[in-house]
Amino acid sequence: MGNVTGAQLMARSLKQQGVEFMYGIVGFPV
């Protein structure tokens, strides 16, 4: 698989669960 970042791993996991959109506020912990 090569090098996978934490962000890529999280994105793949969310996609597998059917998540298409995520919303947040920049600089504000959600």
PDB file of C-alpha atoms in Angstrom:
ATOM      1  CA  MET A   1       0.000   0.000   0.000  1.00  0.00           C
ATOM      2  CA  GLY A   2       2.946   2.361   0.496  1.00  0.00           C
ATOM      3  CA  ASN A   3       2.919   5.377   2.769  1.00  0.00           C
ATOM      4  CA  VAL A   4      -0.534   6.463   3.893  1.00  0.00           C
ATOM      5  CA  THR A   5      -1.124   9.604   5.937  1.00  0.00           C
ATOM      6  CA  GLY A   6      -3.576   9.777   8.801  1.00  0.00           C
ATOM      7  CA  ALA A   7      -5.756  12.137   6.763  1.00  0.00           C
ATOM      8  CA  GLN A   8      -5.950   9.658   3.869  1.00  0.00           C
ATOM      9  CA  LEU A   9      -6.795   6.815   6.230  1.00  0.00           C
ATOM     10  CA  MET A  10      -9.549   8.858   7.864  1.00  0.00           C
ATOM     11  CA  ALA A  11     -10.967   9.915   4.482  1.00  0.00           C
ATOM     12  CA  ARG A  12     -11.071   6.306   3.254  1.00  0.00           C
ATOM     13  CA  SER A  13     -12.777   5.137   6.442  1.00  0.00           C
ATOM     14  CA  LEU A  14     -15.430   7.856   6.229  1.00  0.00           C
ATOM     15  CA  LYS A  15     -16.037   7.117   2.546  1.00  0.00           C
ATOM     16  CA  GLN A  16     -16.545   3.416   3.295  1.00  0.00           C
ATOM     17  CA  GLN A  17     -19.161   4.386   5.871  1.00  0.00           C
ATOM     18  CA  GLY A  18     -21.054   6.440   3.303  1.00  0.00           C
ATOM     19  CA  VAL A  19     -19.995   9.909   4.466  1.00  0.00           C
ATOM     20  CA  GLU A  20     -19.939  12.333   1.530  1.00  0.00           C
ATOM     21  CA  PHE A  21     -19.745  15.744   3.181  1.00  0.00           C
ATOM     22  CA  MET A  22     -18.180  17.135   6.358  1.00  0.00           C
ATOM     23  CA  TYR A  23     -18.588  20.640   7.678  1.00  0.00           C
ATOM     24  CA  GLY A  24     -16.455  22.553  10.134  1.00  0.00           C
ATOM     25  CA  ILE A  25     -15.223  25.987  11.089  1.00  0.00           C
ATOM     26  CA  VAL A  26     -11.560  26.749  10.407  1.00  0.00           C
ATOM     27  CA  GLY A  27      -9.625  27.189  13.640  1.00  0.00           C
ATOM     28  CA  PHE A  28     -12.515  25.933  15.779  1.00  0.00           C
ATOM     29  CA  PRO A  29     -12.256  22.424  17.250  1.00  0.00           C
ATOM     30  CA  VAL A  30     -15.233  20.309  16.246  1.00  0.00           C
TER      31      VAL A  30
END
